[in-house]
CSV table of C-alpha atoms in Angstrom, one decimal:
chain,number,residue,atom,x,y,z
A,1,MET,CA,158.3,83.2,149.2
A,2,GLY,CA,155.2,83.2,147.0
A,3,HIS,CA,155.4,83.0,143.3
A,4,ASP,CA,155.2,86.3,141.5
A,5,ARG,CA,152.4,86.6,139.1
A,6,PRO,CA,153.0,88.4,135.8
A,7,LEU,CA,151.3,91.7,135.6
A,8,PRO,CA,148.5,92.1,133.0
A,9,GLY,CA,150.0,92.8,129.6
A,10,SER,CA,153.5,91.9,130.8
A,11,PRO,CA,155.6,89.0,129.5
A,12,GLY,CA,154.8,85.7,131.3
A,13,ARG,CA,157.0,82.7,131.8
A,14,GLY,CA,156.5,81.5,128.2
A,15,GLY,CA,157.6,84.9,126.9
A,16,GLY,CA,154.1,85.7,125.7
A,17,VAL,CA,151.8,88.5,126.7
A,18,THR,CA,149.2,87.8,129.3
A,19,GLU,CA,145.9,89.5,128.6
A,20,SER,CA,143.9,91.0,131.4
A,21,ALA,CA,140.7,89.3,132.4
A,22,GLY,CA,138.6,92.1,131.1
A,23,SER,CA,140.3,92.5,127.7
A,24,ARG,CA,138.4,91.7,124.6
A,25,THR,CA,139.4,90.8,121.1
A,26,PRO,CA,138.6,93.8,118.9
A,27,SER,CA,136.0,93.2,116.2
A,28,PRO,CA,137.4,92.7,112.8
A,29,VAL,CA,137.3,95.7,110.6
A,30,ALA,CA,135.8,95.2,107.1
A,31,THR,CA,138.3,95.7,104.4
A,32,PRO,CA,137.6,98.1,101.4
A,33,ALA,CA,137.3,95.1,99.2
A,34,ALA,CA,134.7,93.5,101.5
A,35,ARG,CA,132.7,96.7,101.6
A,36,ARG,CA,132.7,97.0,97.8
A,37,SER,CA,131.6,93.5,97.5
A,38,SER,CA,128.7,94.1,99.9
A,39,SER,CA,127.8,97.3,98.0
A,40,ARG,CA,127.7,95.4,94.7
A,41,ALA,CA,125.5,92.7,96.3
A,42,SER,CA,123.1,95.3,97.6
A,43,ARG,CA,122.9,97.0,94.2
A,44,TRP,CA,122.1,93.7,92.4
A,45,LEU,CA,119.5,92.9,95.1
A,46,VAL,CA,117.7,96.2,94.5
A,47,PHE,CA,118.0,95.9,90.7
A,48,GLY,CA,116.5,92.4,90.8
A,49,GLY,CA,113.9,93.3,93.4
A,50,VAL,CA,112.6,96.2,91.4
A,51,ALA,CA,112.5,94.1,88.2
A,52,VAL,CA,110.7,91.2,90.0
A,53,THR,CA,108.2,93.5,91.5
A,54,VAL,CA,107.3,95.0,88.1
A,55,VAL,CA,107.0,91.6,86.5
A,56,VAL,CA,104.7,90.2,89.3
A,57,VAL,CA,102.4,93.3,89.3
A,58,ASP,CA,102.3,93.3,85.5
A,59,GLN,CA,101.5,89.6,85.2
A,60,VAL,CA,98.9,89.6,88.0
A,61,THR,CA,97.0,92.5,86.6
A,62,LYS,CA,97.0,91.0,83.1
A,63,ALA,CA,95.8,87.7,84.5
A,64,VAL,CA,92.9,89.5,86.3
A,65,VAL,CA,91.9,91.3,83.1
A,66,THR,CA,92.1,88.3,80.8
A,67,SER,CA,90.0,86.2,83.3
A,68,ALA,CA,87.4,88.9,83.8
A,69,LEU,CA,87.0,90.3,80.3
A,70,ALA,CA,86.6,89.1,76.7
A,71,PRO,CA,89.0,90.5,74.1
A,72,GLY,CA,87.8,94.0,73.2
A,73,GLN,CA,85.4,94.2,76.2
A,74,SER,CA,85.8,97.4,78.3
A,75,VAL,CA,84.8,98.5,81.7
A,76,PRO,CA,84.6,102.3,82.6
A,77,ILE,CA,86.6,103.4,85.6
A,78,ILE,CA,86.3,107.2,85.4
A,79,GLY,CA,83.5,107.5,82.8
A,80,ASP,CA,85.0,107.6,79.3
A,81,LEU,CA,88.2,109.2,80.6
A,82,LEU,CA,89.7,106.0,81.9
A,83,ARG,CA,88.6,102.5,81.0
A,84,ILE,CA,89.9,98.9,81.4
A,85,VAL,CA,89.8,97.1,78.1
A,86,PHE,CA,91.2,93.7,77.1
A,87,GLY,CA,93.5,94.5,74.2
A,88,GLN,CA,95.8,92.1,72.3
A,89,ASN,CA,98.8,93.9,71.1
A,90,THR,CA,101.0,92.1,68.5
A,91,GLY,CA,103.2,95.1,68.1
A,92,ALA,CA,105.6,97.1,70.3
A,93,LEU,CA,105.2,99.6,73.0
A,94,PHE,CA,101.8,101.4,72.9
A,95,GLY,CA,100.7,99.3,70.0
A,96,LEU,CA,103.3,100.4,67.5
A,97,PHE,CA,104.4,98.1,64.6
A,98,GLN,CA,101.6,95.6,64.7
A,99,ASP,CA,101.8,91.9,63.7
A,100,ASN,CA,105.4,91.4,64.6
A,101,ALA,CA,105.1,89.5,67.9
A,102,LEU,CA,107.7,86.8,67.1
A,103,MET,CA,110.3,89.4,66.0
A,104,PHE,CA,109.6,91.5,69.1
A,105,GLY,CA,109.9,88.4,71.3
A,106,VAL,CA,113.4,87.7,70.0
A,107,VAL,CA,114.3,91.4,70.3
A,108,SER,CA,113.0,91.4,73.9
A,109,ILE,CA,115.3,88.6,74.9
A,110,ALA,CA,118.3,90.5,73.4
A,111,VAL,CA,117.1,93.7,75.2
A,112,VAL,CA,116.9,91.9,78.6
A,113,GLY,CA,120.5,90.7,78.1
A,114,LEU,CA,121.7,94.2,77.2
A,115,ILE,CA,120.0,95.7,80.3
A,116,VAL,CA,121.6,93.2,82.6
A,117,ALA,CA,125.0,93.7,81.0
A,118,TYR,CA,124.7,97.5,81.1
A,119,HIS,CA,123.8,97.4,84.8
A,120,ALA,CA,126.9,95.3,85.5
A,121,ARG,CA,129.0,98.1,84.0
A,122,ALA,CA,127.0,101.1,85.2
A,123,GLY,CA,128.8,101.6,88.5
A,124,ALA,CA,127.4,102.2,92.0
A,125,SER,CA,124.6,104.6,91.2
A,126,PRO,CA,121.3,103.9,93.1
A,127,TYR,CA,119.6,106.2,90.5
A,128,LEU,CA,120.6,103.9,87.6
A,129,THR,CA,120.0,100.8,89.6
A,130,LEU,CA,116.3,101.8,90.1
A,131,THR,CA,115.9,103.0,86.5
A,132,LEU,CA,117.4,99.9,85.0
A,133,GLY,CA,115.4,97.7,87.3
A,134,LEU,CA,112.2,99.3,86.1
A,135,LEU,CA,113.4,98.9,82.5
A,136,LEU,CA,114.3,95.2,83.0
A,137,GLY,CA,111.0,94.4,84.7
A,138,GLY,CA,109.0,96.1,81.9
A,139,ALA,CA,110.9,94.3,79.2
A,140,ILE,CA,110.5,90.9,80.9
A,141,GLY,CA,106.8,91.4,81.6
A,142,ASN,CA,106.0,92.1,77.9
A,143,MET,CA,108.5,89.4,76.8
A,144,ILE,CA,106.6,86.8,78.8
A,145,ASP,CA,103.4,87.7,76.9
A,146,ARG,CA,104.9,87.6,73.5
A,147,LEU,CA,106.6,84.2,74.0
A,148,ARG,CA,103.6,82.6,75.8
A,149,LEU,CA,100.6,84.2,74.0
A,150,GLY,CA,102.0,85.6,70.8
A,151,TYR,CA,100.7,89.1,71.8
A,152,VAL,CA,101.0,91.5,74.7
A,153,VAL,CA,98.0,92.1,77.0
A,154,ASP,CA,97.1,95.8,77.2
A,155,PHE,CA,94.3,97.0,79.3
A,156,VAL,CA,94.6,100.7,80.3
A,157,ASP,CA,92.7,102.9,77.9
A,158,ALA,CA,92.7,106.7,78.6
A,159,GLY,CA,91.3,109.5,76.5
A,160,ILE,CA,88.4,111.8,75.8
A,161,GLY,CA,85.7,110.6,73.3
A,162,THR,CA,87.4,109.5,70.1
A,163,VAL,CA,90.7,111.0,71.1
A,164,ARG,CA,92.4,108.1,72.9
A,165,PHE,CA,95.9,107.4,74.1
A,166,TYR,CA,97.5,104.1,73.2
A,167,THR,CA,96.3,101.2,75.3
A,168,PHE,CA,99.0,100.1,77.7
A,169,ASN,CA,99.9,98.0,80.7
A,170,VAL,CA,102.0,98.0,83.9
A,171,ALA,CA,105.1,96.9,81.9
A,172,ASP,CA,104.7,99.7,79.5
A,173,SER,CA,104.4,102.2,82.4
A,174,ALA,CA,107.6,100.9,83.9
A,175,ILE,CA,109.4,101.2,80.6
A,176,SER,CA,108.1,104.7,80.0
A,177,LEU,CA,109.1,105.8,83.5
A,178,SER,CA,112.6,104.3,83.1
A,179,ILE,CA,113.0,106.1,79.8
A,180,LEU,CA,111.9,109.4,81.4
A,181,LEU,CA,114.4,108.9,84.2
A,182,LEU,CA,117.2,108.2,81.7
A,183,ILE,CA,116.3,111.4,79.8
A,184,ILE,CA,116.5,113.3,83.1
A,185,ALA,CA,119.9,111.7,83.8
A,186,ALA,CA,121.1,112.7,80.4
A,187,ILE,CA,120.0,116.3,81.0
A,188,ARG,CA,121.3,116.4,84.6
A,189,PRO,CA,124.3,114.0,84.9
A,190,SER,CA,124.9,115.2,88.4
A,191,LEU,CA,121.9,113.1,89.6
A,192,VAL,CA,123.7,110.0,88.6
A,193,ASP,CA,127.3,111.1,89.4
A,194,GLY,CA,126.2,112.5,92.8
A,195,ALA,CA,124.4,109.3,93.7
A,196,ALA,CA,127.3,107.2,92.7
A,197,THR,CA,129.7,109.3,94.6
A,198,SER,CA,127.6,109.2,97.8
A,199,SER,CA,127.3,105.4,97.5
A,200,GLY,CA,131.0,105.0,96.9
A,201,GLU,CA,131.9,107.1,99.9
A,202,ALA,CA,129.5,105.1,102.1
A,203,ALA,CA,131.2,101.9,101.1
A,204,ARG,CA,134.6,103.1,102.1
């Protein structure tokens, strides 16, 4: 008599289970902890990516202005409405509190640390991640100027005739936009809560 072969999936001679030739090992399912870890990593990647983008654009535009213009020199873009001018700001945002570059340099370092710490505790909200990334990039962009030059390079000058807005730069724009987004979030918390909820559900 021939030897009987164990049927697929039935116990063999060793007492184990013989798998059929076509069976495959199922793909491992990611655990909730692994998904949360991946979500945190993605959040930090976006946060850092936004900040780095702001810093790079800010520093490149400032380098172009300082290499092409002398301090105080201006170039009209849209007549007198919009001009590019090489300004040296020793104060804060939009030229406020002049001649305090060193103090603002130290404050900027502290602000950068606070932004990073707040983002670490802010939860999985894409809205806040983007907003804080803009804020961090703007703070770092101006901090680099203060620590390296002793002043911040401003170059966007807008206004009509003698009525001019404060001269500003890319970093200032990012900071202003982030502040606006934070104000909107304070008025409509559902924007942040809803985004965080959707992100959390996607990670489950």
